[in-house]
Amino acid sequence: MKITKKLVSFLLMVCFVATSVLWVPETAFAKEIQTVSQAKKLAKKQVKGATVLKVEKDYEKGVHVYEIKLQKGKKEYELIYRASDSKLISYEWKVLSRYVKRGSGKIISESKCKKLALKKVSKGKITSLTKKRSKGIDIYKVKLQKGTKKYELKFHARTKELIDYEWELVSKIDNQKYIGEKQAKQIALEEAGEGTVVKIELDMDDGVPVYEVEVLGEKYKYEIKIHALTGSVLEVDREKKTTANLPSQEDEPQISLEEAKEKAAEDAGVSSEEVSFTKAKLDYEDGILVYDIKFFTATHKYEYEIDAVTGEIRSKEKEKYQGDGASGDTKIDAEQAKAIAVEHAGFSVSQVHFKKVELEREDGQLIYEVEFDRNGMEYEYEIDAVTGEILKYDAEWDD
């Protein structure tokens, strides 16, 4: 009898140890994503029966994440997992545009659209509702918040079909550590030099807490981003309130492109020899002939819109680079970055249409973001502005 009891006890202990051994790896796996295959496995478990299109490890809002794109039937999904604990922090699906019909009949009312949204997000709080037309389709875009999630839903305004559904976790912000709205307003008004604060919000911008302040002046409106911890002005955007009283335009510009570049650099307090221009071209904006000028220095990037007839600065934007100071001068210019990207894609510069060529600072590193398209395919590149190394690239069909 004693032998039997001892045998039973021994067997129970073996079972317990075996269970523990089997259980530990699964728990460890759930805590951190270390490989692409683990990220794929999580995504396919979330969207059963889907095909994985792309997996990319990235750095967003101060944390490493895995972004996974999948397709199942008529829908394309995008899931974002936090790498440190495998938590799903963003989830989106959308009906592929080729499956969305234009529809007929009357556009549904806003109140009807709100009911549809609240049916999908029960007990959610609607924060905004807008109607727009995209690719020949009338769409309602509804934003909601519920608990720790914020949602964005898009409904076909005629068929009532939900064609885009997205939620993401809301970043928690600790107000006690920040300069406060009163000081942020004062800093914004000093930067603008005029006007009244009409809106202020505390938000997270790439992991940095910022106050976004809107100031309305006599002739201009300003959007100013202020670091919520230090009070440093990170970004300033100034734009004319209206264009009703602007002088009439001639067919030909009265000032040259070089004069426009000089004027922009002078307004920024630097000489044109000290900056690197990433964009300088003649364009039309609201029927006005203007020069679009973009350039950067070691600490800031600037964007100007200058009237090509009068030379007046219609709008300007200044943004301070994030990070601990400058990482050194760039060794390649914007044209070289374009050439590196298109060569890697197998084309020449003349064969593609460029949509974006901008210098940015990410985690203290200066990079060029280059976007172009060719024959319905869109390409995106990130290139080290010092070494010319391709840091990241992506190519996908324009749906």
Short mmCIF file of C-alpha atoms in Angstrom, two decimals:
data_model
loop_
_atom_site.label_atom_id
_atom_site.label_comp_id
_atom_site.label_asym_id
_atom_site.label_seq_id
_atom_site.Cartn_x
_atom_site.Cartn_y
_atom_site.Cartn_z
CA MET A 1 0.00 0.00 0.00
CA LYS A 2 2.84 2.37 0.94
CA ILE A 3 4.64 1.56 -2.34
CA THR A 4 1.49 2.35 -4.31
CA LYS A 5 1.09 5.78 -2.63
CA LYS A 6 4.72 6.64 -3.32
CA LEU A 7 4.34 5.60 -6.96
CA VAL A 8 1.22 7.77 -7.36
CA SER A 9 2.99 10.76 -5.78
CA PHE A 10 6.00 10.27 -8.07
CA LEU A 11 3.81 10.09 -11.17
CA LEU A 12 1.92 13.27 -10.17
CA MET A 13 5.20 15.09 -9.69
CA VAL A 14 6.45 13.95 -13.13
CA CYS A 15 3.20 15.14 -14.72
CA PHE A 16 3.50 18.52 -13.03
CA VAL A 17 7.11 19.01 -14.17
CA ALA A 18 6.29 17.91 -17.72
CA THR A 19 3.34 20.32 -17.85
CA SER A 20 5.53 23.14 -16.60
CA VAL A 21 8.21 22.41 -19.20
CA LEU A 22 5.64 22.41 -21.98
CA TRP A 23 3.98 25.58 -20.73
CA VAL A 24 7.05 27.83 -20.28
CA PRO A 25 8.07 28.22 -23.95
CA GLU A 26 4.52 29.21 -24.95
CA THR A 27 4.47 31.87 -22.24
CA ALA A 28 7.88 33.15 -23.31
CA PHE A 29 6.70 33.27 -26.92
CA ALA A 30 3.69 35.35 -25.93
CA LYS A 31 5.87 37.98 -24.24
CA GLU A 32 8.10 39.04 -27.12
CA ILE A 33 8.19 38.80 -30.91
CA GLN A 34 11.74 38.03 -31.98
CA THR A 35 11.32 36.81 -35.56
CA VAL A 36 9.24 37.51 -38.66
CA SER A 37 7.81 34.00 -38.54
CA GLN A 38 6.43 34.65 -35.04
CA ALA A 39 4.78 37.85 -36.28
CA LYS A 40 3.26 35.98 -39.24
CA LYS A 41 1.93 33.28 -36.93
CA LEU A 42 0.17 35.86 -34.71
CA ALA A 43 -1.36 37.67 -37.70
CA LYS A 44 -2.63 34.46 -39.33
CA LYS A 45 -4.17 33.44 -36.03
CA GLN A 46 -5.93 36.83 -35.85
CA VAL A 47 -7.17 36.68 -39.47
CA LYS A 48 -7.77 32.99 -40.12
CA GLY A 49 -7.40 31.85 -43.72
CA ALA A 50 -5.63 35.03 -44.86
CA THR A 51 -2.51 35.24 -47.05
CA VAL A 52 0.42 37.27 -45.68
CA LEU A 53 1.54 39.90 -48.21
CA LYS A 54 4.26 41.70 -46.26
CA VAL A 55 5.92 41.75 -42.84
CA GLU A 56 8.04 44.70 -41.76
CA LYS A 57 9.78 45.54 -38.51
CA ASP A 58 9.67 49.26 -37.75
CA TYR A 59 10.12 51.83 -35.00
CA GLU A 60 7.02 53.89 -34.16
CA LYS A 61 6.27 56.23 -31.26
CA GLY A 62 9.32 55.10 -29.36
CA VAL A 63 8.75 51.33 -29.64
CA HIS A 64 9.66 48.51 -32.04
CA VAL A 65 6.68 47.09 -33.88
CA TYR A 66 5.86 44.51 -36.54
CA GLU A 67 3.55 45.62 -39.35
CA ILE A 68 1.83 42.79 -41.20
CA LYS A 69 -0.29 43.14 -44.35
CA LEU A 70 -2.64 40.32 -45.30
CA GLN A 71 -5.38 39.63 -47.80
CA LYS A 72 -8.50 37.50 -47.48
CA GLY A 73 -11.20 37.55 -50.11
CA LYS A 74 -12.17 41.13 -50.93
CA LYS A 75 -10.42 42.62 -47.90
CA GLU A 76 -6.88 43.74 -47.17
CA TYR A 77 -5.75 43.81 -43.54
CA GLU A 78 -2.99 45.66 -41.72
CA LEU A 79 -2.06 44.61 -38.18
CA ILE A 80 0.56 46.22 -35.95
CA TYR A 81 2.02 44.29 -33.00
CA ARG A 82 4.27 45.72 -30.30
CA ALA A 83 7.44 43.63 -30.41
CA SER A 84 8.19 43.76 -26.68
CA ASP A 85 5.01 41.97 -25.56
CA SER A 86 3.30 40.85 -28.81
CA LYS A 87 0.31 43.11 -28.06
CA LEU A 88 -1.91 44.03 -31.01
CA ILE A 89 -1.92 47.85 -30.94
CA SER A 90 -3.56 48.60 -34.30
CA TYR A 91 -6.00 46.68 -36.49
CA GLU A 92 -7.42 47.67 -39.87
CA TRP A 93 -9.24 46.10 -42.77
CA LYS A 94 -10.55 47.69 -45.94
CA VAL A 95 -12.49 46.46 -48.94
CA LEU A 96 -10.23 46.58 -52.00
CA SER A 97 -11.31 49.44 -54.25
CA ARG A 98 -11.99 47.21 -57.24
CA TYR A 99 -14.79 45.58 -55.25
CA VAL A 100 -16.42 48.84 -54.12
CA LYS A 101 -19.28 49.84 -56.44
CA ARG A 102 -20.24 53.46 -56.99
CA GLY A 103 -23.84 52.78 -56.00
CA SER A 104 -26.99 54.68 -56.79
CA GLY A 105 -29.81 56.36 -54.93
CA LYS A 106 -29.74 59.09 -52.31
CA ILE A 107 -26.91 59.76 -49.91
CA ILE A 108 -27.88 58.66 -46.40
CA SER A 109 -28.20 61.30 -43.68
CA GLU A 110 -25.50 62.01 -41.08
CA SER A 111 -27.81 60.79 -38.31
CA LYS A 112 -28.25 57.46 -40.13
CA CYS A 113 -24.49 57.17 -40.55
CA LYS A 114 -23.97 57.83 -36.81
CA LYS A 115 -26.39 55.01 -35.98
CA LEU A 116 -24.47 52.65 -38.26
CA ALA A 117 -21.19 53.61 -36.59
CA LEU A 118 -22.53 53.15 -33.06
CA LYS A 119 -23.89 49.76 -34.07
CA LYS A 120 -20.35 48.71 -34.99
CA VAL A 121 -18.74 50.35 -31.92
CA SER A 122 -21.32 49.91 -29.18
CA LYS A 123 -21.23 52.67 -26.52
CA GLY A 124 -18.50 54.50 -28.41
CA LYS A 125 -18.25 58.31 -28.41
CA ILE A 126 -18.34 59.95 -31.86
CA THR A 127 -15.64 62.65 -32.06
CA SER A 128 -16.04 63.67 -35.71
CA LEU A 129 -18.01 62.92 -38.87
CA THR A 130 -17.06 64.14 -42.34
CA LYS A 131 -18.29 63.43 -45.88
CA LYS A 132 -15.98 63.38 -48.88
CA ARG A 133 -15.80 62.04 -52.42
CA SER A 134 -12.94 59.70 -53.33
CA LYS A 135 -12.44 57.96 -56.69
CA GLY A 136 -16.02 58.75 -57.68
CA ILE A 137 -17.52 57.37 -54.45
CA ASP A 138 -19.27 59.35 -51.70
CA ILE A 139 -17.90 58.33 -48.30
CA TYR A 140 -18.66 59.14 -44.66
CA LYS A 141 -15.65 59.03 -42.33
CA VAL A 142 -16.55 58.60 -38.66
CA LYS A 143 -14.10 58.85 -35.77
CA LEU A 144 -14.98 57.41 -32.36
CA GLN A 145 -13.36 56.69 -29.04
CA LYS A 146 -14.14 53.92 -26.59
CA GLY A 147 -12.00 53.12 -23.57
CA THR A 148 -8.36 52.81 -24.60
CA LYS A 149 -9.12 52.61 -28.33
CA LYS A 150 -9.86 55.17 -30.99
CA TYR A 151 -11.70 54.07 -34.13
CA GLU A 152 -12.03 55.30 -37.71
CA LEU A 153 -14.84 53.87 -39.85
CA LYS A 154 -15.63 54.64 -43.48
CA PHE A 155 -19.10 53.99 -44.87
CA HIS A 156 -20.30 54.08 -48.48
CA ALA A 157 -22.67 57.06 -48.31
CA ARG A 158 -25.15 55.51 -50.75
CA THR A 159 -25.06 51.74 -50.09
CA LYS A 160 -24.35 52.08 -46.30
CA GLU A 161 -21.60 49.44 -46.68
CA LEU A 162 -18.71 49.59 -44.19
CA ILE A 163 -15.66 49.68 -46.47
CA ASP A 164 -12.88 50.56 -44.02
CA TYR A 165 -12.59 49.70 -40.31
CA GLU A 166 -9.67 50.64 -38.06
CA TRP A 167 -8.83 50.92 -34.39
CA GLU A 168 -5.65 51.72 -32.50
CA LEU A 169 -4.69 51.98 -28.85
CA VAL A 170 -4.69 55.49 -27.42
CA SER A 171 -1.34 56.68 -26.03
CA LYS A 172 -1.51 57.53 -22.35
CA ILE A 173 -0.28 61.02 -21.58
CA ASP A 174 0.77 62.20 -18.13
CA ASN A 175 -0.20 65.87 -17.79
CA GLN A 176 1.75 66.42 -14.55
CA LYS A 177 5.17 66.43 -16.25
CA TYR A 178 4.30 68.97 -18.95
CA ILE A 179 4.59 72.74 -19.22
CA GLY A 180 0.78 73.11 -19.32
CA GLU A 181 -1.64 74.72 -21.75
CA LYS A 182 -1.20 78.24 -20.37
CA GLN A 183 2.54 78.31 -21.03
CA ALA A 184 2.11 76.55 -24.39
CA LYS A 185 -0.35 79.26 -25.48
CA GLN A 186 2.09 81.99 -24.43
CA ILE A 187 4.95 80.38 -26.38
CA ALA A 188 2.74 80.01 -29.47
CA LEU A 189 1.63 83.65 -29.38
CA GLU A 190 5.24 84.83 -28.99
CA GLU A 191 6.23 82.70 -31.99
CA ALA A 192 3.36 84.00 -34.14
CA GLY A 193 3.79 87.60 -32.99
CA GLU A 194 0.05 88.24 -33.27
CA GLY A 195 -3.39 86.72 -33.04
CA THR A 196 -5.54 84.66 -30.70
CA VAL A 197 -5.28 80.99 -29.74
CA VAL A 198 -8.36 79.22 -31.13
CA LYS A 199 -7.38 75.61 -30.42
CA ILE A 200 -4.86 73.68 -28.33
CA GLU A 201 -4.41 69.91 -28.01
CA LEU A 202 -1.95 67.64 -26.23
CA ASP A 203 -0.88 64.76 -28.47
CA MET A 204 1.93 62.30 -29.23
CA ASP A 205 3.99 62.88 -32.39
CA ASP A 206 6.36 59.98 -33.20
CA GLY A 207 6.66 59.22 -29.48
CA VAL A 208 7.20 62.88 -28.52
CA PRO A 209 4.55 64.66 -26.39
CA VAL A 210 3.55 67.91 -28.10
CA TYR A 211 1.06 70.74 -27.76
CA GLU A 212 -0.56 71.48 -31.12
CA VAL A 213 -1.67 75.12 -31.05
CA GLU A 214 -3.73 76.98 -33.67
CA VAL A 215 -3.42 80.77 -33.70
CA LEU A 216 -5.65 83.04 -35.79
CA GLY A 217 -4.11 86.39 -36.77
CA GLU A 218 -5.30 89.30 -38.86
CA LYS A 219 -3.97 87.95 -42.15
CA TYR A 220 -2.54 84.58 -41.29
CA LYS A 221 -3.40 81.40 -39.43
CA TYR A 222 -0.65 79.49 -37.64
CA GLU A 223 -0.25 75.86 -36.59
CA ILE A 224 2.52 75.52 -34.02
CA LYS A 225 3.89 72.36 -32.41
CA ILE A 226 5.55 72.79 -29.02
CA HIS A 227 7.50 70.14 -27.10
CA ALA A 228 5.30 69.47 -24.05
CA LEU A 229 8.28 68.81 -21.75
CA THR A 230 10.82 71.45 -22.80
CA GLY A 231 8.65 74.17 -24.37
CA SER A 232 10.81 74.09 -27.51
CA VAL A 233 9.05 75.11 -30.74
CA LEU A 234 9.28 72.07 -33.03
CA GLU A 235 7.22 73.16 -36.00
CA VAL A 236 5.58 76.34 -37.33
CA ASP A 237 3.15 76.50 -40.24
CA ARG A 238 1.89 79.91 -41.40
CA GLU A 239 -0.78 80.27 -44.08
CA LYS A 240 -2.85 83.12 -45.48
CA LYS A 241 -6.45 83.09 -44.23
CA THR A 242 -7.93 83.92 -47.67
CA THR A 243 -6.75 84.67 -51.19
CA ALA A 244 -9.62 87.03 -52.07
CA ASN A 245 -7.56 90.25 -52.11
CA LEU A 246 -4.40 88.93 -53.78
CA PRO A 247 -3.21 90.74 -56.93
CA SER A 248 -4.27 89.29 -60.27
CA GLN A 249 -1.76 86.88 -61.82
CA GLU A 250 0.06 87.32 -65.09
CA ASP A 251 0.79 84.44 -67.44
CA GLU A 252 4.50 84.66 -66.64
CA PRO A 253 6.19 84.94 -63.22
CA GLN A 254 7.74 88.31 -62.43
CA ILE A 255 10.46 86.92 -60.16
CA SER A 256 12.82 84.07 -60.99
CA LEU A 257 13.16 80.75 -59.22
CA GLU A 258 16.57 81.76 -57.88
CA GLU A 259 15.10 84.99 -56.48
CA ALA A 260 12.36 82.99 -54.77
CA LYS A 261 14.97 80.67 -53.22
CA GLU A 262 16.97 83.66 -51.99
CA LYS A 263 13.84 85.25 -50.49
CA ALA A 264 12.91 82.05 -48.65
CA ALA A 265 16.42 81.56 -47.26
CA GLU A 266 16.63 85.23 -46.21
CA ASP A 267 13.32 84.95 -44.35
CA ALA A 268 14.62 81.85 -42.57
CA GLY A 269 17.71 83.79 -41.46
CA VAL A 270 20.24 81.81 -43.51
CA SER A 271 21.97 82.27 -46.85
CA SER A 272 21.11 80.12 -49.84
CA GLU A 273 24.69 78.78 -49.82
CA GLU A 274 24.20 77.37 -46.29
CA VAL A 275 21.12 75.27 -47.12
CA SER A 276 20.29 72.25 -49.24
CA PHE A 277 17.19 72.57 -51.43
CA THR A 278 15.04 69.46 -51.86
CA LYS A 279 12.29 71.12 -53.89
CA ALA A 280 12.05 74.32 -55.92
CA LYS A 281 9.43 74.53 -58.65
CA LEU A 282 6.73 76.73 -60.18
CA ASP A 283 3.16 75.65 -59.50
CA TYR A 284 -0.46 76.83 -59.27
CA GLU A 285 -2.20 77.01 -55.89
CA ASP A 286 -5.86 78.11 -55.81
CA GLY A 287 -5.36 79.75 -59.20
CA ILE A 288 -2.27 81.63 -58.00
CA LEU A 289 1.12 81.18 -59.65
CA VAL A 290 3.55 80.28 -56.85
CA TYR A 291 6.98 78.84 -56.17
CA ASP A 292 7.10 75.80 -53.88
CA ILE A 293 10.42 75.85 -52.04
CA LYS A 294 11.73 73.21 -49.59
CA PHE A 295 15.17 73.18 -47.99
CA PHE A 296 16.98 72.11 -44.83
CA THR A 297 19.84 73.07 -42.54
CA ALA A 298 21.64 70.99 -39.91
CA THR A 299 18.89 71.70 -37.36
CA HIS A 300 15.67 72.55 -39.23
CA LYS A 301 13.70 71.90 -42.39
CA TYR A 302 11.67 74.63 -44.11
CA GLU A 303 8.84 74.82 -46.61
CA TYR A 304 7.81 78.05 -48.36
CA GLU A 305 5.14 79.10 -50.84
CA ILE A 306 6.04 82.36 -52.60
CA ASP A 307 3.86 84.41 -54.96
CA ALA A 308 5.62 84.24 -58.35
CA VAL A 309 4.36 87.70 -59.35
CA THR A 310 4.67 89.84 -56.21
CA GLY A 311 7.34 87.86 -54.35
CA GLU A 312 5.11 87.79 -51.26
CA ILE A 313 5.52 84.85 -48.88
CA ARG A 314 2.06 83.22 -48.90
CA SER A 315 2.86 80.45 -46.42
CA LYS A 316 5.86 79.04 -44.60
CA GLU A 317 6.62 76.11 -42.34
CA LYS A 318 9.61 75.46 -40.10
CA GLU A 319 10.26 72.18 -38.30
CA LYS A 320 13.02 71.38 -35.84
CA TYR A 321 14.69 68.02 -36.17
CA GLN A 322 14.13 65.63 -33.28
CA GLY A 323 17.10 64.05 -31.53
CA ASP A 324 20.28 65.13 -29.79
CA GLY A 325 21.67 67.71 -32.14
CA ALA A 326 22.90 67.35 -35.71
CA SER A 327 24.37 64.10 -36.90
CA GLY A 328 26.71 65.79 -39.33
CA ASP A 329 26.29 67.28 -42.80
CA THR A 330 24.75 65.18 -45.53
CA LYS A 331 27.16 63.70 -48.06
CA ILE A 332 24.57 63.20 -50.80
CA ASP A 333 21.99 65.64 -52.14
CA ALA A 334 18.37 65.07 -53.16
CA GLU A 335 19.23 64.32 -56.80
CA GLN A 336 21.71 61.64 -55.76
CA ALA A 337 19.10 60.11 -53.43
CA LYS A 338 16.62 59.95 -56.33
CA ALA A 339 19.21 58.29 -58.56
CA ILE A 340 20.07 55.69 -55.90
CA ALA A 341 16.41 54.76 -55.42
CA VAL A 342 15.44 54.42 -59.09
CA GLU A 343 18.63 52.51 -59.94
CA HIS A 344 17.83 50.00 -57.21
CA ALA A 345 14.30 49.62 -58.65
CA GLY A 346 15.79 48.99 -62.10
CA PHE A 347 14.84 52.25 -63.82
CA SER A 348 16.31 55.61 -64.75
CA VAL A 349 15.22 58.97 -63.33
CA SER A 350 13.47 59.91 -66.59
CA GLN A 351 11.34 56.74 -66.53
CA VAL A 352 9.53 57.42 -63.24
CA HIS A 353 7.23 60.05 -61.71
CA PHE A 354 8.49 61.38 -58.38
CA LYS A 355 5.86 62.10 -55.72
CA LYS A 356 8.10 62.95 -52.78
CA VAL A 357 11.78 63.65 -52.09
CA GLU A 358 12.31 64.98 -48.58
CA LEU A 359 15.02 65.02 -45.94
CA GLU A 360 13.88 63.85 -42.50
CA ARG A 361 15.49 63.04 -39.18
CA GLU A 362 14.55 59.71 -37.60
CA ASP A 363 16.05 58.68 -34.25
CA GLY A 364 18.84 61.22 -34.76
CA GLN A 365 19.67 59.97 -38.27
CA LEU A 366 19.24 62.09 -41.40
CA ILE A 367 17.47 60.20 -44.17
CA TYR A 368 15.92 60.93 -47.54
CA GLU A 369 12.36 59.72 -48.08
CA VAL A 370 11.88 59.08 -51.79
CA GLU A 371 8.54 58.10 -53.32
CA PHE A 372 7.82 57.54 -57.02
CA ASP A 373 5.54 55.49 -59.26
CA ARG A 374 5.75 53.73 -62.61
CA ASN A 375 3.07 51.81 -64.52
CA GLY A 376 0.72 51.60 -61.52
CA MET A 377 3.40 50.45 -59.06
CA GLU A 378 4.31 52.72 -56.12
CA TYR A 379 7.83 52.68 -54.66
CA GLU A 380 8.97 54.08 -51.29
CA TYR A 381 12.60 54.34 -50.20
CA GLU A 382 14.49 55.53 -47.12
CA ILE A 383 18.11 56.39 -47.85
CA ASP A 384 20.86 57.36 -45.39
CA ALA A 385 21.70 61.00 -46.22
CA VAL A 386 25.34 60.55 -45.18
CA THR A 387 26.28 57.14 -46.60
CA GLY A 388 23.72 56.73 -49.38
CA GLU A 389 22.77 53.31 -47.99
CA ILE A 390 19.23 52.09 -48.67
CA LEU A 391 17.70 51.62 -45.21
CA LYS A 392 14.22 50.50 -46.24
CA TYR A 393 12.21 50.10 -49.42
CA ASP A 394 8.73 48.98 -50.40
CA ALA A 395 6.89 48.46 -53.67
CA GLU A 396 3.19 47.77 -54.08
CA TRP A 397 0.43 48.19 -56.64
CA ASP A 398 -1.60 51.40 -56.43
CA ASP A 399 -5.01 49.99 -55.63
#
